[in-house]
mmCIF file of C-alpha atoms and ligand atoms in Angstrom:
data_model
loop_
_atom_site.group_PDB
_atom_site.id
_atom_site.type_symbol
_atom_site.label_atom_id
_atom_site.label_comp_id
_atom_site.label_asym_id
_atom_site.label_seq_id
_atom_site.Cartn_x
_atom_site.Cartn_y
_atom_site.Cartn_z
ATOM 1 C CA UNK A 1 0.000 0.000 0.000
ATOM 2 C CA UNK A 2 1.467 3.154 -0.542
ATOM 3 C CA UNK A 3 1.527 5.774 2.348
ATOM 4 C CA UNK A 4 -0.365 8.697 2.317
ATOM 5 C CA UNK A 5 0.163 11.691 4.690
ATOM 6 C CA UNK A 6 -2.278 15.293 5.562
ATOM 7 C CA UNK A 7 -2.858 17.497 7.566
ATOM 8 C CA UNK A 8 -5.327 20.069 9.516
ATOM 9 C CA UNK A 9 -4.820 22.901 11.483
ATOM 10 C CA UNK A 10 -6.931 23.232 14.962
ATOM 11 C CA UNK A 11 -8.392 26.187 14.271
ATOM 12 C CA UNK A 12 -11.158 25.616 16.634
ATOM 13 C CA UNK A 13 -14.131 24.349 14.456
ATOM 14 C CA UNK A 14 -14.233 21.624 11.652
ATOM 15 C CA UNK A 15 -16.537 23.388 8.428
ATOM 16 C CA UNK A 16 -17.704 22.159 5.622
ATOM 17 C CA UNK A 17 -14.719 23.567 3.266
ATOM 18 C CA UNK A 18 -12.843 21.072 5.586
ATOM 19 C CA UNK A 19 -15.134 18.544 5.628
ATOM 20 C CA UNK A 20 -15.456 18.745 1.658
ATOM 21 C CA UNK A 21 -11.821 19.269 0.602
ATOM 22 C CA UNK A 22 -10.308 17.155 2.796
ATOM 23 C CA UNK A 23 -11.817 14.835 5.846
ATOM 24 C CA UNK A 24 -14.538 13.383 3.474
ATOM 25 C CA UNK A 25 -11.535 12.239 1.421
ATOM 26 C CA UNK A 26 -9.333 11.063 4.267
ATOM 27 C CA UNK A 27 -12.453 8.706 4.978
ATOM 28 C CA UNK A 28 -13.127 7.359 1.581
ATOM 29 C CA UNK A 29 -9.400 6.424 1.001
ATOM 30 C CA UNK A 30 -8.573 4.840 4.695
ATOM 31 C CA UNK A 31 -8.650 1.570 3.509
ATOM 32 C CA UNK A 32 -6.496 1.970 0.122
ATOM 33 C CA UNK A 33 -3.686 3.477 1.541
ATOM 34 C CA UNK A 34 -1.417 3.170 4.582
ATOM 35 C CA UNK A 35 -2.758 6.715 5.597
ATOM 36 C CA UNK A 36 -1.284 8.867 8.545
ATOM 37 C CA UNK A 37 -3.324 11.903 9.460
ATOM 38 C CA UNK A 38 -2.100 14.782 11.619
ATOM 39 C CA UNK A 39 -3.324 17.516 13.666
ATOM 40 C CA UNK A 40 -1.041 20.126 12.705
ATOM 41 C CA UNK A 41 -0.767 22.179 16.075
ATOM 42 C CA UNK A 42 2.590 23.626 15.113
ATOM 43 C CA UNK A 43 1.527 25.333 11.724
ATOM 44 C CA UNK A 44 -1.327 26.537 13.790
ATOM 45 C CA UNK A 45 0.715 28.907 16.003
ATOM 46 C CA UNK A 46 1.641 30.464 13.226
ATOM 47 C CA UNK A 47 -1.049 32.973 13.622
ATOM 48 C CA UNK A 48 -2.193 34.642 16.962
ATOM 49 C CA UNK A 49 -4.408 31.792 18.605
ATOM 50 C CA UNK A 50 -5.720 31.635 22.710
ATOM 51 C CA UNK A 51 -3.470 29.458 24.497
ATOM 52 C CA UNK A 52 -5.702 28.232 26.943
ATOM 53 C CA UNK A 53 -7.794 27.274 24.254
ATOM 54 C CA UNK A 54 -5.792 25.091 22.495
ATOM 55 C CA UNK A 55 -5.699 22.046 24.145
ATOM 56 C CA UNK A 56 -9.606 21.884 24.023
ATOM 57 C CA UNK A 57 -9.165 22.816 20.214
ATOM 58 C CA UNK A 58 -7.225 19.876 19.442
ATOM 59 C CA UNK A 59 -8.936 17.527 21.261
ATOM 60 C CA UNK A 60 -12.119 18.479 19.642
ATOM 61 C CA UNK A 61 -10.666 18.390 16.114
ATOM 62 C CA UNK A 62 -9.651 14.692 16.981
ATOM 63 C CA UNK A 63 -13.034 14.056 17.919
ATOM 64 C CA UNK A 64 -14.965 15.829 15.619
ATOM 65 C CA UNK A 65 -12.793 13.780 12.752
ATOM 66 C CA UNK A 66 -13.287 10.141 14.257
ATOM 67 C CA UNK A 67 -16.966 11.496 14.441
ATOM 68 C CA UNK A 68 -16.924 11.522 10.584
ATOM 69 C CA UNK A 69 -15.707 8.324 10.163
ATOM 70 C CA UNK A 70 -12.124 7.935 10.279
ATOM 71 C CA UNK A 71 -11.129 4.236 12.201
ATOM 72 C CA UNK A 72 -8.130 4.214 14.090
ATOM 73 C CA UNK A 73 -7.507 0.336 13.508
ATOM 74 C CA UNK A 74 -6.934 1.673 9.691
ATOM 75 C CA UNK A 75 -5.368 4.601 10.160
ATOM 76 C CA UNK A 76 -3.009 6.526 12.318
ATOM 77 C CA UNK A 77 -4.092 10.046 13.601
ATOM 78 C CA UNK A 78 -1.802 12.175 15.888
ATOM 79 C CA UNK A 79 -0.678 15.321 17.270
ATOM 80 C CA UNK A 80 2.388 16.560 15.576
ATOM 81 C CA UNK A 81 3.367 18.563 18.233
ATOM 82 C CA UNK A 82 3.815 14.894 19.846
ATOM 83 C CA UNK A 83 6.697 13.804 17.687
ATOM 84 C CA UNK A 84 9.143 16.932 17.988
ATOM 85 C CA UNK A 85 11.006 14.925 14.831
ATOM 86 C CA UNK A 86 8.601 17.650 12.727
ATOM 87 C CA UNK A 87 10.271 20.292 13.856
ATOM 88 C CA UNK A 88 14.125 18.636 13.646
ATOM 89 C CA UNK A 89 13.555 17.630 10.256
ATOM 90 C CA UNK A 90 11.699 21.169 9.063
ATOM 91 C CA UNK A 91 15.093 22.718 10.450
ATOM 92 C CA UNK A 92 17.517 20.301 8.011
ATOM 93 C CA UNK A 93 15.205 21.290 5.492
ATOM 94 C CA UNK A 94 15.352 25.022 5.996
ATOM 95 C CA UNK A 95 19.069 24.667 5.184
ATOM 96 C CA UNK A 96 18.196 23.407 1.751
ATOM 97 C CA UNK A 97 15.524 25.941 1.147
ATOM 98 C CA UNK A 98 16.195 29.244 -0.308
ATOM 99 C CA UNK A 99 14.920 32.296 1.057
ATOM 100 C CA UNK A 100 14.153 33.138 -2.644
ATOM 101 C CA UNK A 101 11.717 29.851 -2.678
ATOM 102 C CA UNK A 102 9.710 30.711 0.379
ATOM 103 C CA UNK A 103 9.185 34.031 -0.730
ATOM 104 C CA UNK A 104 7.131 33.409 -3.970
ATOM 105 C CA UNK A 105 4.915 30.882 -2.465
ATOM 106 C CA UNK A 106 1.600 32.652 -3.109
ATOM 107 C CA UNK A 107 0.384 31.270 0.554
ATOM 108 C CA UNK A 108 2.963 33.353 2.373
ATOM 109 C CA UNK A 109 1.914 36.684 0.178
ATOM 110 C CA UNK A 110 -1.797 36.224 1.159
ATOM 111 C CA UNK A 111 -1.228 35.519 4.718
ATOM 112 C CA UNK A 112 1.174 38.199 5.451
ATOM 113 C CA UNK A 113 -1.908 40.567 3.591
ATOM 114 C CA UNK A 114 -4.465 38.714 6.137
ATOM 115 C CA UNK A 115 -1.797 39.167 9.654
ATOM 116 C CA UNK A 116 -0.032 42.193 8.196
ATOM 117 C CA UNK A 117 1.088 42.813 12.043
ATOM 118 C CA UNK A 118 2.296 39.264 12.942
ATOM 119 C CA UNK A 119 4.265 38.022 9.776
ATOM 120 C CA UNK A 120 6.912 35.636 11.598
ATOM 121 C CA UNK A 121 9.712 33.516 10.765
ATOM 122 C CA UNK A 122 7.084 30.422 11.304
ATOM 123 C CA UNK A 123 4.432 31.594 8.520
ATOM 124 C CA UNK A 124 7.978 32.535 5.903
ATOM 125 C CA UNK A 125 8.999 28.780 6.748
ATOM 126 C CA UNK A 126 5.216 27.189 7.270
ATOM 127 C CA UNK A 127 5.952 25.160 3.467
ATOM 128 C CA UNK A 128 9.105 23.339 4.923
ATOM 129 C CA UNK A 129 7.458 22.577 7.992
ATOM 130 C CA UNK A 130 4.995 20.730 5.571
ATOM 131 C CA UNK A 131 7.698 18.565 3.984
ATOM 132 C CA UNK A 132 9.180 17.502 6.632
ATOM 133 C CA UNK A 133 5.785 16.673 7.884
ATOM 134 C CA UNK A 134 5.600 14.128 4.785
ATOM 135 C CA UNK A 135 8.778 13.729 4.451
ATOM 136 C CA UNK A 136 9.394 12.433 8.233
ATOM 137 C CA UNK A 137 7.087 9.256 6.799
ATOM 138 C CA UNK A 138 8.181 8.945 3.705
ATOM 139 C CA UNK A 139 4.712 9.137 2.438
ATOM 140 C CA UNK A 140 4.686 8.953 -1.326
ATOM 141 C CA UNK A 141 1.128 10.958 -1.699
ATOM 142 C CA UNK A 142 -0.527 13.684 -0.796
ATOM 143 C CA UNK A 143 -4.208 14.494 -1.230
ATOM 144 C CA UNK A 144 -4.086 18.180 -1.818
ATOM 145 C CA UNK A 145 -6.348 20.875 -2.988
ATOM 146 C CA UNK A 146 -4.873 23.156 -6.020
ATOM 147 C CA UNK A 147 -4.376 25.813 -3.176
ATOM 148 C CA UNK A 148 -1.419 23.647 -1.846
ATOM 149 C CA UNK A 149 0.247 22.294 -4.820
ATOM 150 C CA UNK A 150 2.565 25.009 -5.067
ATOM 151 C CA UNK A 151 3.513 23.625 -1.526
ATOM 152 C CA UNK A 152 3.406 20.103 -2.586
ATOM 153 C CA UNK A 153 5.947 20.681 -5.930
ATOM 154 C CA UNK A 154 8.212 23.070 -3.233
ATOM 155 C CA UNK A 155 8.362 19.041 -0.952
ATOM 156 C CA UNK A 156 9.642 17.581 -3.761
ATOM 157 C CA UNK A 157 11.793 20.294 -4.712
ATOM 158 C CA UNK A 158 13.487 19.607 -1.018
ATOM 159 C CA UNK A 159 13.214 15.771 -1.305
ATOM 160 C CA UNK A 160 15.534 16.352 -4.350
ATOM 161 C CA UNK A 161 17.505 18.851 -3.043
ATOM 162 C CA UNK A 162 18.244 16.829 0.260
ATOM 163 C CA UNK A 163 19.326 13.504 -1.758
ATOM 164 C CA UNK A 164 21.158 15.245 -4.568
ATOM 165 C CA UNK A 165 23.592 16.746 -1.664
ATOM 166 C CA UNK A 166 23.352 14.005 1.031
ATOM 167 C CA UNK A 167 22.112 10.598 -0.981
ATOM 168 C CA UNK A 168 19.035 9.307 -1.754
ATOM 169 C CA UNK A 169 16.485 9.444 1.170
ATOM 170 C CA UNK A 170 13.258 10.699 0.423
ATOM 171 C CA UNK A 171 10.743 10.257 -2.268
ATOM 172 C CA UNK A 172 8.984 12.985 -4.114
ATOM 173 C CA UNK A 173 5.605 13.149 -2.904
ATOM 174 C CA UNK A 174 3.171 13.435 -5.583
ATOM 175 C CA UNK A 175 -0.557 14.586 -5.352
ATOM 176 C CA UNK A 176 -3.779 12.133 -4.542
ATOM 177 C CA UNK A 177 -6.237 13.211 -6.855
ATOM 178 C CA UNK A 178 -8.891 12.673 -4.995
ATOM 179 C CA UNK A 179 -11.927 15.203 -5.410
ATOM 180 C CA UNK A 180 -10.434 18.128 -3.250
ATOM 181 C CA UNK A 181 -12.974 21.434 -3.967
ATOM 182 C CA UNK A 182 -12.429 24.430 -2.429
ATOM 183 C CA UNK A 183 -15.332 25.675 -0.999
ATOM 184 C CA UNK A 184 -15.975 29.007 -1.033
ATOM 185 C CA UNK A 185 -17.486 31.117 1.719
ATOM 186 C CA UNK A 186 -21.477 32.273 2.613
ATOM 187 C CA UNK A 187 -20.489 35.853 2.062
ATOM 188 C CA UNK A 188 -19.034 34.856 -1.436
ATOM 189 C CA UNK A 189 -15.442 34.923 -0.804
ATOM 190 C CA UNK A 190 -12.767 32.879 -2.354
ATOM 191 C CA UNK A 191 -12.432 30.293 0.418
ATOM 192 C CA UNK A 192 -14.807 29.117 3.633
ATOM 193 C CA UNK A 193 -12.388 29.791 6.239
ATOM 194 C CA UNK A 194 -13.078 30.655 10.411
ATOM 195 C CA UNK A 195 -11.095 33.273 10.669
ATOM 196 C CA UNK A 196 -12.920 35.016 7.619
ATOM 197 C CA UNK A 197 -16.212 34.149 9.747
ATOM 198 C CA UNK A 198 -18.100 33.035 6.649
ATOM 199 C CA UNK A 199 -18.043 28.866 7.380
ATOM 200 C CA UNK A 200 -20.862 26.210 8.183
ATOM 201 C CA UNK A 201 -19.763 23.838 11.101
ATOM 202 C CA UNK A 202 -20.162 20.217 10.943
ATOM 203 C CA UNK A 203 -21.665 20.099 13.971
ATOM 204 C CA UNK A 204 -23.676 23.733 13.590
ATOM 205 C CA UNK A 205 -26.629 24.154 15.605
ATOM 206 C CA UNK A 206 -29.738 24.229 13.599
ATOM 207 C CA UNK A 207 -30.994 27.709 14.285
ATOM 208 C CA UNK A 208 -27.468 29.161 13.922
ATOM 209 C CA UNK A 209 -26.974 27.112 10.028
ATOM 210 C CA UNK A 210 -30.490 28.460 8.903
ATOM 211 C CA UNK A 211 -29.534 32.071 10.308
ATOM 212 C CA UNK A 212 -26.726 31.834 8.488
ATOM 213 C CA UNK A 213 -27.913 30.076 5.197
ATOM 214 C CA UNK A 214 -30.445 32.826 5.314
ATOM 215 C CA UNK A 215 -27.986 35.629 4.993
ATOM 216 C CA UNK A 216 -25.488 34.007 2.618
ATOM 217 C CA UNK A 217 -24.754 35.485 -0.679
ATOM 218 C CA UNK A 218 -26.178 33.824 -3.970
ATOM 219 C CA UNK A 219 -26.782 35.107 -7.529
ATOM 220 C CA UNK A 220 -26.851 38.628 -7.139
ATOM 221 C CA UNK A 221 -28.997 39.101 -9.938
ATOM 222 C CA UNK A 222 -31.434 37.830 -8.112
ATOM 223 C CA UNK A 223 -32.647 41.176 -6.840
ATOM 224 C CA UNK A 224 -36.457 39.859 -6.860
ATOM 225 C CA UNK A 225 -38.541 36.887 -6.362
ATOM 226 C CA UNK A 226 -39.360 36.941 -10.198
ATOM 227 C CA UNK A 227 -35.786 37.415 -11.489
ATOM 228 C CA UNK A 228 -34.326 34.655 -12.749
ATOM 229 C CA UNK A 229 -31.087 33.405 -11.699
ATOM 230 C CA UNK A 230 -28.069 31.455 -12.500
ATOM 231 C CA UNK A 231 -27.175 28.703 -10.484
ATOM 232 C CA UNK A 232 -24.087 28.438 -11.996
ATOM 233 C CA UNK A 233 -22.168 31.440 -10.313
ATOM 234 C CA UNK A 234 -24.542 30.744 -7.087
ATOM 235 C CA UNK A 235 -22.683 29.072 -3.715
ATOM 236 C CA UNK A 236 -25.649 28.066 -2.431
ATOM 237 C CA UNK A 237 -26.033 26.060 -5.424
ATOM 238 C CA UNK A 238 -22.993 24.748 -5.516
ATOM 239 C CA UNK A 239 -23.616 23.025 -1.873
ATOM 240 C CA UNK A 240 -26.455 21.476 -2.957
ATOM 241 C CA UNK A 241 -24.530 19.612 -5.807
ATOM 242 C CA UNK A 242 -22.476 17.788 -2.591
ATOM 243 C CA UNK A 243 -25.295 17.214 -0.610
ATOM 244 C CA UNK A 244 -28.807 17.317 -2.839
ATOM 245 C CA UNK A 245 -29.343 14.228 -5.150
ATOM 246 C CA UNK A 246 -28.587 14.845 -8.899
ATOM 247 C CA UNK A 247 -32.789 14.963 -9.710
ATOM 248 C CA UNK A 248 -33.445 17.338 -6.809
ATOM 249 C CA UNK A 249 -30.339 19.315 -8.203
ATOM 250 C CA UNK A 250 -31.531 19.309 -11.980
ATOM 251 C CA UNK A 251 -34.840 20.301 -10.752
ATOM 252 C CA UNK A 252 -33.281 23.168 -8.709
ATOM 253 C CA UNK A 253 -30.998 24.619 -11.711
ATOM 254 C CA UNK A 254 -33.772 24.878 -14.084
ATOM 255 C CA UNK A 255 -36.490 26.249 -11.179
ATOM 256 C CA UNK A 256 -33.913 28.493 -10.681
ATOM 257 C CA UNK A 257 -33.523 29.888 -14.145
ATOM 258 C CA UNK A 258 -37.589 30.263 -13.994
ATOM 259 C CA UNK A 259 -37.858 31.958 -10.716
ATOM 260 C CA UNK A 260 -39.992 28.831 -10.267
ATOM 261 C CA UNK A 261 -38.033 28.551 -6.913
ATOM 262 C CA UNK A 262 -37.185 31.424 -4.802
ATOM 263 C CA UNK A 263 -33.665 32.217 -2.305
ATOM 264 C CA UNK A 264 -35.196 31.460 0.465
ATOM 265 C CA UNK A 265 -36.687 28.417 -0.228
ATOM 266 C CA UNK A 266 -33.794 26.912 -1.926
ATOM 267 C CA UNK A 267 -31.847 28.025 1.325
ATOM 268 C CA UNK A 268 -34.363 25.915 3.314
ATOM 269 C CA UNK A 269 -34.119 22.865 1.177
ATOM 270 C CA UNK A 270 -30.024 23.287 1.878
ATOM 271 C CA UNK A 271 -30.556 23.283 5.183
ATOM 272 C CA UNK A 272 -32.532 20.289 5.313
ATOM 273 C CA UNK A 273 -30.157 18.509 3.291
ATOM 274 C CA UNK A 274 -27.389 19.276 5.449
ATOM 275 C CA UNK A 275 -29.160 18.958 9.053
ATOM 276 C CA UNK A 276 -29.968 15.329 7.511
ATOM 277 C CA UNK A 277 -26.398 14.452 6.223
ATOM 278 C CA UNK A 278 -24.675 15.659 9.278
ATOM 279 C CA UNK A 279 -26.996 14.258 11.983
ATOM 280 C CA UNK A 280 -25.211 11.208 12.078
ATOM 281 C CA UNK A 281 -21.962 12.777 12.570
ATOM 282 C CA UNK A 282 -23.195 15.294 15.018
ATOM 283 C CA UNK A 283 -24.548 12.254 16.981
ATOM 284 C CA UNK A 284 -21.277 10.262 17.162
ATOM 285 C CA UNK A 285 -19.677 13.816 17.919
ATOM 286 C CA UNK A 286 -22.209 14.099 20.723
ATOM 287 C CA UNK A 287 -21.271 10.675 22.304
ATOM 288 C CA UNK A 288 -17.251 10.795 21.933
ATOM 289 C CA UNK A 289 -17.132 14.266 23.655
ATOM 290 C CA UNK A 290 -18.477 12.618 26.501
ATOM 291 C CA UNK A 291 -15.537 9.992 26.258
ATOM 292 C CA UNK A 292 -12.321 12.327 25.700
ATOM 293 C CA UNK A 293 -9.977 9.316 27.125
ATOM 294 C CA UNK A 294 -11.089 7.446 24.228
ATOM 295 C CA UNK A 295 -10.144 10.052 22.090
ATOM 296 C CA UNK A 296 -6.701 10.861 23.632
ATOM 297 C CA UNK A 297 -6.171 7.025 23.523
ATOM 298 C CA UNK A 298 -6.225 6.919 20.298
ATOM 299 C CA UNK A 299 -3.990 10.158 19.550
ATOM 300 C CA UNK A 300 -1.610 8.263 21.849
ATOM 301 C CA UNK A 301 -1.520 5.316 19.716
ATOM 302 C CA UNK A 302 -0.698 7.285 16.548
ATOM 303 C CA UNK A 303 1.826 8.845 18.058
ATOM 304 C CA UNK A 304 3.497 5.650 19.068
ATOM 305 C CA UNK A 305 2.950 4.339 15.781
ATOM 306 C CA UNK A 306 4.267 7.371 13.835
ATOM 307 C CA UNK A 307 7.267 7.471 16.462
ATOM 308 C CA UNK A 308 8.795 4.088 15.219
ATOM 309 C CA UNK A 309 8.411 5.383 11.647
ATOM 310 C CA UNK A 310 10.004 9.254 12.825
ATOM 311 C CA UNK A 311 12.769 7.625 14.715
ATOM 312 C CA UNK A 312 13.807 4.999 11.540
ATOM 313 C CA UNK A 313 14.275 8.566 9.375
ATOM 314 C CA UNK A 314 15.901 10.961 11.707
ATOM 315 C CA UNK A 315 18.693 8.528 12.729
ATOM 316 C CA UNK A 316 18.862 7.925 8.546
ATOM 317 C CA UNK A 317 19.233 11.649 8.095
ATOM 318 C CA UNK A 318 21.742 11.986 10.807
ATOM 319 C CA UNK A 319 23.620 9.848 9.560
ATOM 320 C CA UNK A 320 23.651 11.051 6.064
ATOM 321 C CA UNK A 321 24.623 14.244 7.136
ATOM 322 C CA UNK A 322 27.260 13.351 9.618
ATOM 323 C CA UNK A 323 25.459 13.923 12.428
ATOM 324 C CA UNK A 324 25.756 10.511 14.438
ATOM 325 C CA UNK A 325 28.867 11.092 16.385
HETATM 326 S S1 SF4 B 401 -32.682 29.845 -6.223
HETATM 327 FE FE1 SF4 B 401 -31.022 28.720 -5.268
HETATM 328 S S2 SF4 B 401 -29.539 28.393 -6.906
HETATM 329 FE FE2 SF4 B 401 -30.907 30.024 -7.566
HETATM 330 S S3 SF4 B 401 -29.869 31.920 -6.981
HETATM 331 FE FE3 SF4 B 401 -31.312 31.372 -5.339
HETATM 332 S S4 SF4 B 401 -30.090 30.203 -3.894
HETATM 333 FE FE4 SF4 B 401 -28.970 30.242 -5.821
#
């Protein structure tokens, strides 16, 4: 099987751009693929974040993804703050990275823009932290969203730098294509993200998801009941394509285009839709936040499992580099 590695950040609530770029996907390909996942607490303090907050953040990340189906028999999920051979092997790797590479990664330019007043060395160096996160295991693919390819080609870039100077170590990790949309935000914008405010939760309370359906952006020239619309430029419609079946879609699009079906009502029907998908989840949410030793148990056993793996390539790489006095 070949061995697949990802990531997500603990920002404090699992949404449905997560859920539909990525953790969906982590579930459908746990059984194809040796497949380590990671809470990826380290590129999270990147930004500004509430310390005391963190712990519960993580935790309820862990939980919130074993809640949508990932099985730790198949797979191994961990803290990466947990194995500090991350952060040894980002730090080799930052002494084959240029300063010139870092610099045009387009993720770094839009950050800095969105924490103008907290641009650190960590956010500059975030792309070799995610080699070495992949690298560290070897893993040979990489489900990624376009956003991160840039990322993904800089990884292999290192992989190639690191054997052509110290022998051949690492493979170049190449991309899963699995189906990995990004989902944009209610308010329109170019990605659902929490700190932008404009996300669904997995686990959203049902008053809160309608109020917020209700006030999320769609066609804007739908400036009347009887105008007709275009689903195709429309979010809302969009989300139903993941979560409405392909009749009640097709029936949607052309209702749409006749004013046959108004904002609001669509909205509803998208609510319903995702109040029915997620109620399963939510209820195996509910029930393993009322068992957190379960959950820690089985961050525990990743990281022992992960640890083997770590130790077998940092004592390779210290040797390579004539580090193993
Ligand atoms: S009817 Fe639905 S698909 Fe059409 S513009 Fe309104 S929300 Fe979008």
């Amino acid at each position: 099987m070949e061995r697949v590695f990802s990531g997500i950040q603990p920002t404090g609530v699992l949404h449905l751009g997560n859920y539909l770029g990525a953790v969906r996907n982590w579930v459908a390909i746990q059984s194809d693929y040796e497949c380590i996942y990671c809470v990826v607490d380290l590129h999270a303090v990147t930004q500004s974040y509430d310390v005391a907050a963190m712990p519960g953040r993580i935790l309820e990340l862990a939980t919130g993804l074993l809640a949508c189906g990932l099985d730790a028999t198949q797979v191994r999920l961990f803290v990466q703050s947990s194995l500090p051979q991350h952060a040894e092997l980002a730090w080799v790797f930052t002494c084959v990275t240029s300063m010139g590479e870092l610099g045009r990664q387009t993720q770094f330019k839009s950050k800095s823009e969105q924490q103008a007043d907290n641009i650190n060395v960590g956010l500059f160096a975030y792309p070799v932290l995610q080699a070495a996160d992949i690298l560290l295991y070897k893993a040979s693919r990489v489900p990624v969203g376009e956003d991160q390819e840039q990322h993904l080609e800089l990884s292999r870039e290192i992989a190639r730098r690191f054997n052509a100077r110290f022998g051949a170590t690492f493979p170049e990790p190449r991309t899963l294509f699995t189906s990995t949309p990004r989902i944009r935000g209610l308010d329109g914008a170019a990605k659902m993200s929490k700190s932008l405010g404009n996300h669904i939760a997995v686990d959203e309370d049902e008053a809160v998801l309608r109020r917020k359906l209700a006030s999320a952006v769609t066609d804007p020239a739908r400036q009347k009941r009887a105008d007709p619309g275009h689903p195709e430029i429309c979010n809302i419609y969009s989300l139903h394509k993941f979560f409405s079946d392909s009749g009640s879609c097709q029936e949607i699009e052309s209702a749409c285009r006749t004013a046959a079906i108004g904002c609001v009502d669509c909205k509803k029907r998208l609510g319903d839709q995702l109040l029915a998908h997620f109620a399963p989840i939510r209820e195996r949410w509910r029930t393993l936040r009322e068992r957190p030793d379960e959950v820690r148990d089985v961050l525990r056993q990743g990281q022992r499992q992960c640890q083997q793996l770590a130790d077998a390539t940092m004592a390779e790489v210290r040797a390579k580099m004539g580090l193993n006095w």
